[in-house]
Amino acid sequence: MKTHIRRTGDGRWEGVPVSAYKPGGTHFAGITRQLLFDGGEGLGCQLRYFEIEPGGHSSLERHRHVHAIMVIRGEGRVLVGDRVLDLATHDLVRVPPLTWHQFRAGEGEPFGFLCMVDCGRDTPERPDAGVLAELRRDPAVADFIRV
Ligand code: MN
């Protein structure tokens, strides 16, 4: 495993491929994924870098595993549970277990964040019609979410 990987640009690292966020679908837009650390040699977590272009968003989902996040580029917003939060560079966000969440980029520049997760984790769940109806009871949440 490599000891040092150099940054090659904003949100880019030497030899780290920029991958699709998820295998496919229309429940996300304008988002890429990079796997920076992938466990091993006593490390039980992954560190990923996600970047969302202006107007883009991650999927609305929940799961048992936790996200520990640091914004490192731009500004955006996130739904965590029933709250929509404004995020600036270097803000930190914890997404607790089984908590609905979705990230959206701000205007004008890419929104990038590091996200730490356990290597062993469950598959995300997406909201059904009943969950969406419940979430949309709050007008701010209804306005924010994309599915
Ligand atoms: Mn998630």
mmCIF file of N, CA and C and ligand atoms in Angstrom:
data_model
loop_
_atom_site.group_PDB
_atom_site.id
_atom_site.type_symbol
_atom_site.label_atom_id
_atom_site.label_comp_id
_atom_site.label_asym_id
_atom_site.label_seq_id
_atom_site.Cartn_x
_atom_site.Cartn_y
_atom_site.Cartn_z
ATOM 1 N N MET A 1 0.844 -1.201 0.000
ATOM 2 C CA MET A 1 0.000 0.000 0.000
ATOM 3 C C MET A 1 0.871 1.239 0.000
ATOM 4 N N LYS A 2 0.397 2.261 -0.665
ATOM 5 C CA LYS A 2 1.203 3.464 -0.838
ATOM 6 C C LYS A 2 1.237 4.299 0.445
ATOM 7 N N THR A 3 2.388 4.859 0.736
ATOM 8 C CA THR A 3 2.559 5.718 1.903
ATOM 9 C C THR A 3 2.116 7.145 1.601
ATOM 10 N N HIS A 4 2.350 7.561 0.382
ATOM 11 C CA HIS A 4 2.061 8.964 0.029
ATOM 12 C C HIS A 4 1.477 9.026 -1.378
ATOM 13 N N ILE A 5 0.365 9.675 -1.515
ATOM 14 C CA ILE A 5 -0.237 9.917 -2.827
ATOM 15 C C ILE A 5 -0.369 11.418 -2.992
ATOM 16 N N ARG A 6 0.220 11.910 -4.062
ATOM 17 C CA ARG A 6 0.214 13.368 -4.263
ATOM 18 C C ARG A 6 -1.098 13.852 -4.856
ATOM 19 N N ARG A 7 -1.478 15.033 -4.410
ATOM 20 C CA ARG A 7 -2.572 15.775 -5.021
ATOM 21 C C ARG A 7 -2.125 16.230 -6.403
ATOM 22 N N THR A 8 -2.999 16.099 -7.383
ATOM 23 C CA THR A 8 -2.662 16.548 -8.738
ATOM 24 C C THR A 8 -3.514 17.733 -9.178
ATOM 25 N N GLY A 9 -4.503 18.110 -8.386
ATOM 26 C CA GLY A 9 -5.380 19.240 -8.711
ATOM 27 C C GLY A 9 -6.456 19.326 -7.657
ATOM 28 N N ASP A 10 -7.420 20.208 -7.862
ATOM 29 C CA ASP A 10 -8.525 20.327 -6.915
ATOM 30 C C ASP A 10 -9.330 19.032 -6.908
ATOM 31 N N GLY A 11 -9.345 18.356 -5.774
ATOM 32 C CA GLY A 11 -10.124 17.130 -5.654
ATOM 33 C C GLY A 11 -9.616 16.002 -6.544
ATOM 34 N N ARG A 12 -8.328 15.990 -6.823
ATOM 35 C CA ARG A 12 -7.735 14.919 -7.640
ATOM 36 C C ARG A 12 -6.421 14.467 -7.013
ATOM 37 N N TRP A 13 -6.147 13.143 -7.121
ATOM 38 C CA TRP A 13 -4.958 12.565 -6.543
ATOM 39 C C TRP A 13 -4.324 11.590 -7.538
ATOM 40 N N GLU A 14 -2.992 11.508 -7.468
ATOM 41 C CA GLU A 14 -2.223 10.705 -8.412
ATOM 42 C C GLU A 14 -2.655 9.240 -8.371
ATOM 43 N N GLY A 15 -3.096 8.734 -9.495
ATOM 44 C CA GLY A 15 -3.448 7.319 -9.611
ATOM 45 C C GLY A 15 -4.802 6.952 -9.035
ATOM 46 N N VAL A 16 -5.543 7.911 -8.519
ATOM 47 C CA VAL A 16 -6.875 7.606 -7.963
ATOM 48 C C VAL A 16 -7.923 7.867 -9.042
ATOM 49 N N PRO A 17 -8.593 6.832 -9.526
ATOM 50 C CA PRO A 17 -9.578 7.050 -10.587
ATOM 51 C C PRO A 17 -10.831 7.768 -10.090
ATOM 52 N N VAL A 18 -11.377 8.584 -10.973
ATOM 53 C CA VAL A 18 -12.668 9.230 -10.704
ATOM 54 C C VAL A 18 -13.742 8.286 -11.231
ATOM 55 N N SER A 19 -14.568 7.768 -10.320
ATOM 56 C CA SER A 19 -15.516 6.700 -10.654
ATOM 57 C C SER A 19 -16.949 7.212 -10.630
ATOM 58 N N ALA A 20 -17.817 6.375 -11.174
ATOM 59 C CA ALA A 20 -19.250 6.633 -11.054
ATOM 60 C C ALA A 20 -19.626 6.585 -9.576
ATOM 61 N N TYR A 21 -20.551 7.427 -9.191
ATOM 62 C CA TYR A 21 -21.026 7.490 -7.797
ATOM 63 C C TYR A 21 -21.642 6.168 -7.380
ATOM 64 N N LYS A 22 -22.528 5.654 -8.239
ATOM 65 C CA LYS A 22 -23.189 4.370 -8.014
ATOM 66 C C LYS A 22 -23.346 3.710 -9.376
ATOM 67 N N PRO A 23 -23.653 2.415 -9.410
ATOM 68 C CA PRO A 23 -23.693 1.721 -10.702
ATOM 69 C C PRO A 23 -24.607 2.364 -11.741
ATOM 70 N N GLY A 24 -25.706 2.934 -11.362
ATOM 71 C CA GLY A 24 -26.591 3.559 -12.341
ATOM 72 C C GLY A 24 -27.855 4.036 -11.680
ATOM 73 N N GLY A 25 -28.652 4.794 -12.411
ATOM 74 C CA GLY A 25 -29.910 5.242 -11.847
ATOM 75 C C GLY A 25 -30.143 6.711 -12.101
ATOM 76 N N THR A 26 -31.345 7.140 -11.767
ATOM 77 C CA THR A 26 -31.732 8.537 -11.984
ATOM 78 C C THR A 26 -31.994 9.239 -10.661
ATOM 79 N N HIS A 27 -31.676 8.565 -9.544
ATOM 80 C CA HIS A 27 -31.937 9.142 -8.226
ATOM 81 C C HIS A 27 -30.744 9.945 -7.714
ATOM 82 N N PHE A 28 -29.766 10.204 -8.594
ATOM 83 C CA PHE A 28 -28.633 11.076 -8.261
ATOM 84 C C PHE A 28 -28.229 11.772 -9.543
ATOM 85 N N ALA A 29 -27.397 12.836 -9.419
ATOM 86 C CA ALA A 29 -27.030 13.606 -10.609
ATOM 87 C C ALA A 29 -25.738 14.367 -10.372
ATOM 88 N N GLY A 30 -24.847 14.335 -11.349
ATOM 89 C CA GLY A 30 -23.657 15.194 -11.329
ATOM 90 C C GLY A 30 -22.704 14.911 -10.193
ATOM 91 N N ILE A 31 -22.523 13.639 -9.848
ATOM 92 C CA ILE A 31 -21.680 13.303 -8.686
ATOM 93 C C ILE A 31 -20.706 12.188 -9.041
ATOM 94 N N THR A 32 -19.461 12.358 -8.589
ATOM 95 C CA THR A 32 -18.431 11.340 -8.801
ATOM 96 C C THR A 32 -17.889 10.875 -7.451
ATOM 97 N N ARG A 33 -17.165 9.757 -7.516
ATOM 98 C CA ARG A 33 -16.685 9.089 -6.309
ATOM 99 C C ARG A 33 -15.223 8.716 -6.519
ATOM 100 N N GLN A 34 -14.415 8.932 -5.487
ATOM 101 C CA GLN A 34 -13.025 8.469 -5.513
ATOM 102 C C GLN A 34 -12.727 7.770 -4.194
ATOM 103 N N LEU A 35 -12.107 6.605 -4.284
ATOM 104 C CA LEU A 35 -11.760 5.832 -3.093
ATOM 105 C C LEU A 35 -10.311 6.158 -2.724
ATOM 106 N N LEU A 36 -10.125 6.903 -1.635
ATOM 107 C CA LEU A 36 -8.796 7.390 -1.259
ATOM 108 C C LEU A 36 -8.065 6.397 -0.361
ATOM 109 N N PHE A 37 -8.774 5.847 0.618
ATOM 110 C CA PHE A 37 -8.228 4.799 1.487
ATOM 111 C C PHE A 37 -9.250 3.667 1.537
ATOM 112 N N ASP A 38 -8.749 2.438 1.449
ATOM 113 C CA ASP A 38 -9.649 1.281 1.368
ATOM 114 C C ASP A 38 -9.289 0.243 2.416
ATOM 115 N N GLY A 39 -9.218 0.664 3.678
ATOM 116 C CA GLY A 39 -8.940 -0.264 4.763
ATOM 117 C C GLY A 39 -7.593 -0.952 4.600
ATOM 118 N N GLY A 40 -7.456 -2.102 5.262
ATOM 119 C CA GLY A 40 -6.249 -2.900 5.137
ATOM 120 C C GLY A 40 -5.199 -2.557 6.177
ATOM 121 N N GLU A 41 -4.406 -3.534 6.524
ATOM 122 C CA GLU A 41 -3.286 -3.345 7.466
ATOM 123 C C GLU A 41 -3.739 -2.650 8.747
ATOM 124 N N GLY A 42 -4.858 -3.134 9.303
ATOM 125 C CA GLY A 42 -5.340 -2.619 10.584
ATOM 126 C C GLY A 42 -6.291 -1.453 10.485
ATOM 127 N N LEU A 43 -6.534 -0.954 9.273
ATOM 128 C CA LEU A 43 -7.488 0.149 9.080
ATOM 129 C C LEU A 43 -8.860 -0.441 8.740
ATOM 130 N N GLY A 44 -9.868 -0.116 9.548
ATOM 131 C CA GLY A 44 -11.194 -0.715 9.353
ATOM 132 C C GLY A 44 -12.170 0.159 8.609
ATOM 133 N N CYS A 45 -11.677 1.279 8.054
ATOM 134 C CA CYS A 45 -12.598 2.189 7.379
ATOM 135 C C CYS A 45 -12.100 2.539 5.980
ATOM 136 N N GLN A 46 -13.038 3.054 5.203
ATOM 137 C CA GLN A 46 -12.719 3.640 3.906
ATOM 138 C C GLN A 46 -12.850 5.151 4.021
ATOM 139 N N LEU A 47 -12.014 5.853 3.258
ATOM 140 C CA LEU A 47 -12.200 7.293 3.089
ATOM 141 C C LEU A 47 -12.436 7.539 1.608
ATOM 142 N N ARG A 48 -13.628 8.087 1.321
ATOM 143 C CA ARG A 48 -13.986 8.397 -0.068
ATOM 144 C C ARG A 48 -14.067 9.899 -0.246
ATOM 145 N N TYR A 49 -13.899 10.337 -1.485
ATOM 146 C CA TYR A 49 -14.118 11.744 -1.830
ATOM 147 C C TYR A 49 -15.227 11.804 -2.865
ATOM 148 N N PHE A 50 -16.275 12.524 -2.546
ATOM 149 C CA PHE A 50 -17.384 12.727 -3.475
ATOM 150 C C PHE A 50 -17.372 14.174 -3.938
ATOM 151 N N GLU A 51 -17.641 14.356 -5.209
ATOM 152 C CA GLU A 51 -17.717 15.713 -5.735
ATOM 153 C C GLU A 51 -19.000 15.856 -6.545
ATOM 154 N N ILE A 52 -19.741 16.908 -6.233
ATOM 155 C CA ILE A 52 -21.038 17.164 -6.886
ATOM 156 C C ILE A 52 -20.934 18.464 -7.663
ATOM 157 N N GLU A 53 -21.288 18.429 -8.925
ATOM 158 C CA GLU A 53 -21.242 19.652 -9.726
ATOM 159 C C GLU A 53 -22.456 20.521 -9.389
ATOM 160 N N PRO A 54 -22.383 21.832 -9.679
ATOM 161 C CA PRO A 54 -23.518 22.701 -9.382
ATOM 162 C C PRO A 54 -24.808 22.137 -9.976
ATOM 163 N N GLY A 55 -25.850 22.125 -9.176
ATOM 164 C CA GLY A 55 -27.125 21.570 -9.621
ATOM 165 C C GLY A 55 -27.274 20.076 -9.358
ATOM 166 N N GLY A 56 -26.189 19.418 -8.973
ATOM 167 C CA GLY A 56 -26.234 17.970 -8.766
ATOM 168 C C GLY A 56 -26.584 17.599 -7.331
ATOM 169 N N HIS A 57 -26.803 16.297 -7.149
ATOM 170 C CA HIS A 57 -27.161 15.805 -5.814
ATOM 171 C C HIS A 57 -26.826 14.332 -5.663
ATOM 172 N N SER A 58 -26.614 13.922 -4.406
ATOM 173 C CA SER A 58 -26.449 12.493 -4.095
ATOM 174 C C SER A 58 -27.832 11.867 -3.959
ATOM 175 N N SER A 59 -27.865 10.558 -3.760
ATOM 176 C CA SER A 59 -29.161 9.890 -3.599
ATOM 177 C C SER A 59 -29.723 10.150 -2.201
ATOM 178 N N LEU A 60 -31.032 10.177 -2.126
ATOM 179 C CA LEU A 60 -31.729 10.236 -0.835
ATOM 180 C C LEU A 60 -31.792 8.808 -0.324
ATOM 181 N N GLU A 61 -31.179 8.563 0.832
ATOM 182 C CA GLU A 61 -31.021 7.180 1.304
ATOM 183 C C GLU A 61 -30.828 7.157 2.821
ATOM 184 N N ARG A 62 -30.886 5.941 3.365
ATOM 185 C CA ARG A 62 -30.487 5.714 4.752
ATOM 186 C C ARG A 62 -29.918 4.308 4.857
ATOM 187 N N HIS A 63 -29.211 4.054 5.959
ATOM 188 C CA HIS A 63 -28.552 2.763 6.191
ATOM 189 C C HIS A 63 -28.079 2.722 7.630
ATOM 190 N N ARG A 64 -27.691 1.518 8.068
ATOM 191 C CA ARG A 64 -27.246 1.370 9.456
ATOM 192 C C ARG A 64 -25.873 1.997 9.681
ATOM 193 N N HIS A 65 -25.016 1.972 8.660
ATOM 194 C CA HIS A 65 -23.667 2.510 8.875
ATOM 195 C C HIS A 65 -23.686 4.040 8.946
ATOM 196 N N VAL A 66 -22.644 4.558 9.587
ATOM 197 C CA VAL A 66 -22.541 5.999 9.864
ATOM 198 C C VAL A 66 -21.622 6.650 8.838
ATOM 199 N N HIS A 67 -21.926 7.897 8.490
ATOM 200 C CA HIS A 67 -21.010 8.709 7.679
ATOM 201 C C HIS A 67 -20.371 9.770 8.575
ATOM 202 N N ALA A 68 -19.047 9.907 8.458
ATOM 203 C CA ALA A 68 -18.325 11.030 9.084
ATOM 204 C C ALA A 68 -17.720 11.839 7.946
ATOM 205 N N ILE A 69 -18.153 13.075 7.821
ATOM 206 C CA ILE A 69 -17.926 13.865 6.603
ATOM 207 C C ILE A 69 -17.207 15.169 6.909
ATOM 208 N N MET A 70 -16.283 15.538 6.027
ATOM 209 C CA MET A 70 -15.695 16.883 6.049
ATOM 210 C C MET A 70 -15.782 17.473 4.648
ATOM 211 N N VAL A 71 -16.388 18.644 4.563
ATOM 212 C CA VAL A 71 -16.420 19.373 3.288
ATOM 213 C C VAL A 71 -15.020 19.911 3.016
ATOM 214 N N ILE A 72 -14.498 19.678 1.831
ATOM 215 C CA ILE A 72 -13.170 20.229 1.521
ATOM 216 C C ILE A 72 -13.188 21.126 0.289
ATOM 217 N N ARG A 73 -14.341 21.255 -0.353
ATOM 218 C CA ARG A 73 -14.390 22.123 -1.535
ATOM 219 C C ARG A 73 -15.792 22.694 -1.694
ATOM 220 N N GLY A 74 -15.877 24.007 -1.809
ATOM 221 C CA GLY A 74 -17.141 24.647 -2.148
ATOM 222 C C GLY A 74 -18.146 24.661 -1.013
ATOM 223 N N GLU A 75 -19.380 24.857 -1.408
ATOM 224 C CA GLU A 75 -20.485 24.956 -0.467
ATOM 225 C C GLU A 75 -21.655 24.131 -0.974
ATOM 226 N N GLY A 76 -22.482 23.697 -0.035
ATOM 227 C CA GLY A 76 -23.660 22.935 -0.417
ATOM 228 C C GLY A 76 -24.628 22.877 0.734
ATOM 229 N N ARG A 77 -25.562 21.958 0.589
ATOM 230 C CA ARG A 77 -26.544 21.719 1.654
ATOM 231 C C ARG A 77 -26.727 20.226 1.816
ATOM 232 N N VAL A 78 -27.180 19.861 3.001
ATOM 233 C CA VAL A 78 -27.454 18.451 3.266
ATOM 234 C C VAL A 78 -28.733 18.317 4.075
ATOM 235 N N LEU A 79 -29.510 17.307 3.742
ATOM 236 C CA LEU A 79 -30.599 16.857 4.606
ATOM 237 C C LEU A 79 -30.035 15.771 5.509
ATOM 238 N N VAL A 80 -30.185 15.964 6.829
ATOM 239 C CA VAL A 80 -29.856 14.908 7.795
ATOM 240 C C VAL A 80 -31.078 14.750 8.689
ATOM 241 N N GLY A 81 -31.760 13.650 8.561
ATOM 242 C CA GLY A 81 -32.993 13.445 9.327
ATOM 243 C C GLY A 81 -34.067 14.394 8.836
ATOM 244 N N ASP A 82 -34.504 15.321 9.702
ATOM 245 C CA ASP A 82 -35.550 16.268 9.310
ATOM 246 C C ASP A 82 -35.007 17.694 9.172
ATOM 247 N N ARG A 83 -33.675 17.829 9.078
ATOM 248 C CA ARG A 83 -33.064 19.168 9.004
ATOM 249 C C ARG A 83 -32.277 19.336 7.715
ATOM 250 N N VAL A 84 -32.435 20.510 7.085
ATOM 251 C CA VAL A 84 -31.615 20.884 5.930
ATOM 252 C C VAL A 84 -30.576 21.884 6.423
ATOM 253 N N LEU A 85 -29.294 21.527 6.257
ATOM 254 C CA LEU A 85 -28.196 22.315 6.815
ATOM 255 C C LEU A 85 -27.367 22.928 5.703
ATOM 256 N N ASP A 86 -26.937 24.177 5.895
ATOM 257 C CA ASP A 86 -25.993 24.822 4.977
ATOM 258 C C ASP A 86 -24.586 24.373 5.342
ATOM 259 N N LEU A 87 -23.793 24.051 4.322
ATOM 260 C CA LEU A 87 -22.438 23.561 4.563
ATOM 261 C C LEU A 87 -21.412 24.429 3.851
ATOM 262 N N ALA A 88 -20.338 24.761 4.569
ATOM 263 C CA ALA A 88 -19.217 25.507 4.006
ATOM 264 C C ALA A 88 -17.957 24.644 4.078
ATOM 265 N N THR A 89 -16.949 25.035 3.336
ATOM 266 C CA THR A 89 -15.679 24.312 3.325
ATOM 267 C C THR A 89 -15.151 24.121 4.748
ATOM 268 N N HIS A 90 -14.780 22.879 5.040
ATOM 269 C CA HIS A 90 -14.210 22.427 6.315
ATOM 270 C C HIS A 90 -15.266 22.194 7.390
ATOM 271 N N ASP A 91 -16.539 22.374 7.075
ATOM 272 C CA ASP A 91 -17.578 21.938 8.010
ATOM 273 C C ASP A 91 -17.537 20.413 8.143
ATOM 274 N N LEU A 92 -18.015 19.946 9.271
ATOM 275 C CA LEU A 92 -18.079 18.519 9.574
ATOM 276 C C LEU A 92 -19.542 18.100 9.724
ATOM 277 N N VAL A 93 -19.863 16.910 9.261
ATOM 278 C CA VAL A 93 -21.231 16.390 9.364
ATOM 279 C C VAL A 93 -21.167 14.925 9.781
ATOM 280 N N ARG A 94 -21.969 14.562 10.754
ATOM 281 C CA ARG A 94 -22.137 13.151 11.106
ATOM 282 C C ARG A 94 -23.553 12.738 10.694
ATOM 283 N N VAL A 95 -23.651 11.665 9.953
ATOM 284 C CA VAL A 95 -24.959 11.107 9.606
ATOM 285 C C VAL A 95 -25.140 9.845 10.449
ATOM 286 N N PRO A 96 -26.055 9.884 11.435
ATOM 287 C CA PRO A 96 -26.243 8.734 12.332
ATOM 288 C C PRO A 96 -26.892 7.551 11.615
ATOM 289 N N PRO A 97 -26.924 6.381 12.277
ATOM 290 C CA PRO A 97 -27.549 5.201 11.674
ATOM 291 C C PRO A 97 -29.017 5.451 11.316
ATOM 292 N N LEU A 98 -29.457 4.857 10.226
ATOM 293 C CA LEU A 98 -30.868 4.851 9.803
ATOM 294 C C LEU A 98 -31.473 6.248 9.746
ATOM 295 N N THR A 99 -30.690 7.195 9.243
ATOM 296 C CA THR A 99 -31.115 8.590 9.141
ATOM 297 C C THR A 99 -31.128 8.983 7.664
ATOM 298 N N TRP A 100 -32.278 9.464 7.188
ATOM 299 C CA TRP A 100 -32.375 9.878 5.789
ATOM 300 C C TRP A 100 -31.427 11.026 5.520
ATOM 301 N N HIS A 101 -30.718 10.965 4.388
ATOM 302 C CA HIS A 101 -29.754 12.025 4.073
ATOM 303 C C HIS A 101 -29.603 12.190 2.569
ATOM 304 N N GLN A 102 -29.278 13.408 2.180
ATOM 305 C CA GLN A 102 -29.036 13.744 0.775
ATOM 306 C C GLN A 102 -28.215 15.030 0.714
ATOM 307 N N PHE A 103 -27.219 15.036 -0.178
ATOM 308 C CA PHE A 103 -26.355 16.205 -0.367
ATOM 309 C C PHE A 103 -26.691 16.888 -1.681
ATOM 310 N N ARG A 104 -26.642 18.210 -1.665
ATOM 311 C CA ARG A 104 -26.799 18.982 -2.898
ATOM 312 C C ARG A 104 -25.716 20.038 -2.978
ATOM 313 N N ALA A 105 -25.181 20.236 -4.181
ATOM 314 C CA ALA A 105 -24.156 21.254 -4.398
ATOM 315 C C ALA A 105 -24.780 22.634 -4.399
ATOM 316 N N GLY A 106 -23.970 23.632 -4.036
ATOM 317 C CA GLY A 106 -24.363 25.023 -4.205
ATOM 318 C C GLY A 106 -24.205 25.434 -5.659
ATOM 319 N N GLU A 107 -24.301 26.724 -5.886
ATOM 320 C CA GLU A 107 -24.183 27.251 -7.249
ATOM 321 C C GLU A 107 -22.728 27.614 -7.549
ATOM 322 N N GLY A 108 -22.344 27.454 -8.794
ATOM 323 C CA GLY A 108 -21.112 28.095 -9.261
ATOM 324 C C GLY A 108 -19.839 27.304 -9.180
ATOM 325 N N GLU A 109 -19.687 26.404 -8.213
ATOM 326 C CA GLU A 109 -18.445 25.649 -8.117
ATOM 327 C C GLU A 109 -18.750 24.248 -7.590
ATOM 328 N N PRO A 110 -17.856 23.313 -7.862
ATOM 329 C CA PRO A 110 -18.078 21.953 -7.361
ATOM 330 C C PRO A 110 -18.089 21.920 -5.836
ATOM 331 N N PHE A 111 -18.872 21.002 -5.327
ATOM 332 C CA PHE A 111 -19.003 20.779 -3.887
ATOM 333 C C PHE A 111 -18.371 19.417 -3.589
ATOM 334 N N GLY A 112 -17.278 19.443 -2.819
ATOM 335 C CA GLY A 112 -16.553 18.197 -2.572
ATOM 336 C C GLY A 112 -16.439 17.892 -1.094
ATOM 337 N N PHE A 113 -16.600 16.613 -0.755
ATOM 338 C CA PHE A 113 -16.480 16.248 0.661
ATOM 339 C C PHE A 113 -15.856 14.867 0.813
ATOM 340 N N LEU A 114 -15.092 14.752 1.895
ATOM 341 C CA LEU A 114 -14.553 13.462 2.312
ATOM 342 C C LEU A 114 -15.602 12.752 3.138
ATOM 343 N N CYS A 115 -15.705 11.441 2.961
ATOM 344 C CA CYS A 115 -16.699 10.666 3.712
ATOM 345 C C CYS A 115 -16.066 9.374 4.196
ATOM 346 N N MET A 116 -16.018 9.223 5.519
ATOM 347 C CA MET A 116 -15.450 8.031 6.143
ATOM 348 C C MET A 116 -16.572 7.061 6.498
ATOM 349 N N VAL A 117 -16.360 5.795 6.158
ATOM 350 C CA VAL A 117 -17.333 4.735 6.474
ATOM 351 C C VAL A 117 -16.592 3.472 6.908
ATOM 352 N N ASP A 118 -17.273 2.635 7.664
ATOM 353 C CA ASP A 118 -16.759 1.293 7.964
ATOM 354 C C ASP A 118 -16.586 0.511 6.668
ATOM 355 N N CYS A 119 -15.534 -0.316 6.622
ATOM 356 C CA CYS A 119 -15.362 -1.200 5.455
ATOM 357 C C CYS A 119 -16.528 -2.189 5.346
ATOM 358 N N GLY A 120 -16.947 -2.716 6.483
ATOM 359 C CA GLY A 120 -18.074 -3.654 6.490
ATOM 360 C C GLY A 120 -19.356 -2.888 6.756
ATOM 361 N N ARG A 121 -20.189 -2.760 5.754
ATOM 362 C CA ARG A 121 -21.385 -1.920 5.948
ATOM 363 C C ARG A 121 -22.549 -2.451 5.126
ATOM 364 N N ASP A 122 -23.742 -1.991 5.513
ATOM 365 C CA ASP A 122 -24.973 -2.438 4.855
ATOM 366 C C ASP A 122 -25.246 -1.608 3.603
ATOM 367 N N THR A 123 -26.159 -2.118 2.791
ATOM 368 C CA THR A 123 -26.543 -1.463 1.541
ATOM 369 C C THR A 123 -27.563 -0.364 1.824
ATOM 370 N N PRO A 124 -27.409 0.806 1.182
ATOM 371 C CA PRO A 124 -28.381 1.877 1.400
ATOM 372 C C PRO A 124 -29.789 1.482 0.969
ATOM 373 N N GLU A 125 -30.734 2.034 1.685
ATOM 374 C CA GLU A 125 -32.164 1.869 1.403
ATOM 375 C C GLU A 125 -32.671 3.191 0.844
ATOM 376 N N ARG A 126 -33.554 3.122 -0.143
ATOM 377 C CA ARG A 126 -34.156 4.341 -0.693
ATOM 378 C C ARG A 126 -35.595 4.465 -0.217
ATOM 379 N N PRO A 127 -36.122 5.699 -0.191
ATOM 380 C CA PRO A 127 -37.453 5.893 0.381
ATOM 381 C C PRO A 127 -38.562 5.367 -0.516
ATOM 382 N N ASP A 128 -39.570 4.750 0.101
ATOM 383 C CA ASP A 128 -40.774 4.376 -0.648
ATOM 384 C C ASP A 128 -41.770 5.541 -0.590
ATOM 385 N N ALA A 129 -42.924 5.368 -1.174
ATOM 386 C CA ALA A 129 -43.904 6.455 -1.268
ATOM 387 C C ALA A 129 -44.328 6.949 0.115
ATOM 388 N N GLY A 130 -44.473 6.030 1.053
ATOM 389 C CA GLY A 130 -44.884 6.415 2.397
ATOM 390 C C GLY A 130 -43.841 7.270 3.097
ATOM 391 N N VAL A 131 -42.575 6.880 2.953
ATOM 392 C CA VAL A 131 -41.482 7.659 3.552
ATOM 393 C C VAL A 131 -41.418 9.042 2.913
ATOM 394 N N LEU A 132 -41.559 9.092 1.584
ATOM 395 C CA LEU A 132 -41.502 10.384 0.897
ATOM 396 C C LEU A 132 -42.629 11.297 1.363
ATOM 397 N N ALA A 133 -43.812 10.732 1.518
ATOM 398 C CA ALA A 133 -44.943 11.537 1.985
ATOM 399 C C ALA A 133 -44.659 12.104 3.377
ATOM 400 N N GLU A 134 -44.073 11.268 4.222
ATOM 401 C CA GLU A 134 -43.739 11.714 5.582
ATOM 402 C C GLU A 134 -42.692 12.828 5.546
ATOM 403 N N LEU A 135 -41.636 12.629 4.753
ATOM 404 C CA LEU A 135 -40.581 13.646 4.655
ATOM 405 C C LEU A 135 -41.142 14.968 4.120
ATOM 406 N N ARG A 136 -42.047 14.859 3.169
ATOM 407 C CA ARG A 136 -42.570 16.063 2.499
ATOM 408 C C ARG A 136 -43.580 16.841 3.339
ATOM 409 N N ARG A 137 -43.912 16.343 4.506
ATOM 410 C CA ARG A 137 -44.796 17.117 5.392
ATOM 411 C C ARG A 137 -44.126 18.417 5.824
ATOM 412 N N ASP A 138 -42.796 18.425 5.840
ATOM 413 C CA ASP A 138 -42.056 19.665 6.134
ATOM 414 C C ASP A 138 -41.761 20.363 4.809
ATOM 415 N N PRO A 139 -42.294 21.586 4.595
ATOM 416 C CA PRO A 139 -42.106 22.264 3.299
ATOM 417 C C PRO A 139 -40.631 22.461 2.927
ATOM 418 N N ALA A 140 -39.780 22.739 3.898
ATOM 419 C CA ALA A 140 -38.351 22.946 3.609
ATOM 420 C C ALA A 140 -37.711 21.663 3.097
ATOM 421 N N VAL A 141 -38.111 20.537 3.687
ATOM 422 C CA VAL A 141 -37.595 19.244 3.247
ATOM 423 C C VAL A 141 -38.168 18.886 1.874
ATOM 424 N N ALA A 142 -39.475 19.142 1.716
ATOM 425 C CA ALA A 142 -40.135 18.858 0.440
ATOM 426 C C ALA A 142 -39.455 19.607 -0.707
ATOM 427 N N ASP A 143 -39.081 20.846 -0.442
ATOM 428 C CA ASP A 143 -38.437 21.685 -1.457
ATOM 429 C C ASP A 143 -37.018 21.199 -1.749
ATOM 430 N N PHE A 144 -36.396 20.602 -0.765
ATOM 431 C CA PHE A 144 -34.978 20.238 -0.885
ATOM 432 C C PHE A 144 -34.747 18.904 -1.595
ATOM 433 N N ILE A 145 -35.527 17.907 -1.253
ATOM 434 C CA ILE A 145 -35.195 16.548 -1.690
ATOM 435 C C ILE A 145 -35.430 16.344 -3.199
ATOM 436 N N ARG A 146 -34.599 15.475 -3.747
ATOM 437 C CA ARG A 146 -34.695 15.069 -5.161
ATOM 438 C C ARG A 146 -34.713 13.540 -5.177
ATOM 439 N N VAL A 147 -35.621 12.959 -5.959
ATOM 440 C CA VAL A 147 -35.697 11.488 -5.995
ATOM 441 C C VAL A 147 -35.742 10.964 -7.420
HETATM 442 MN MN MN B 1 -25.246 7.347 2.604
#
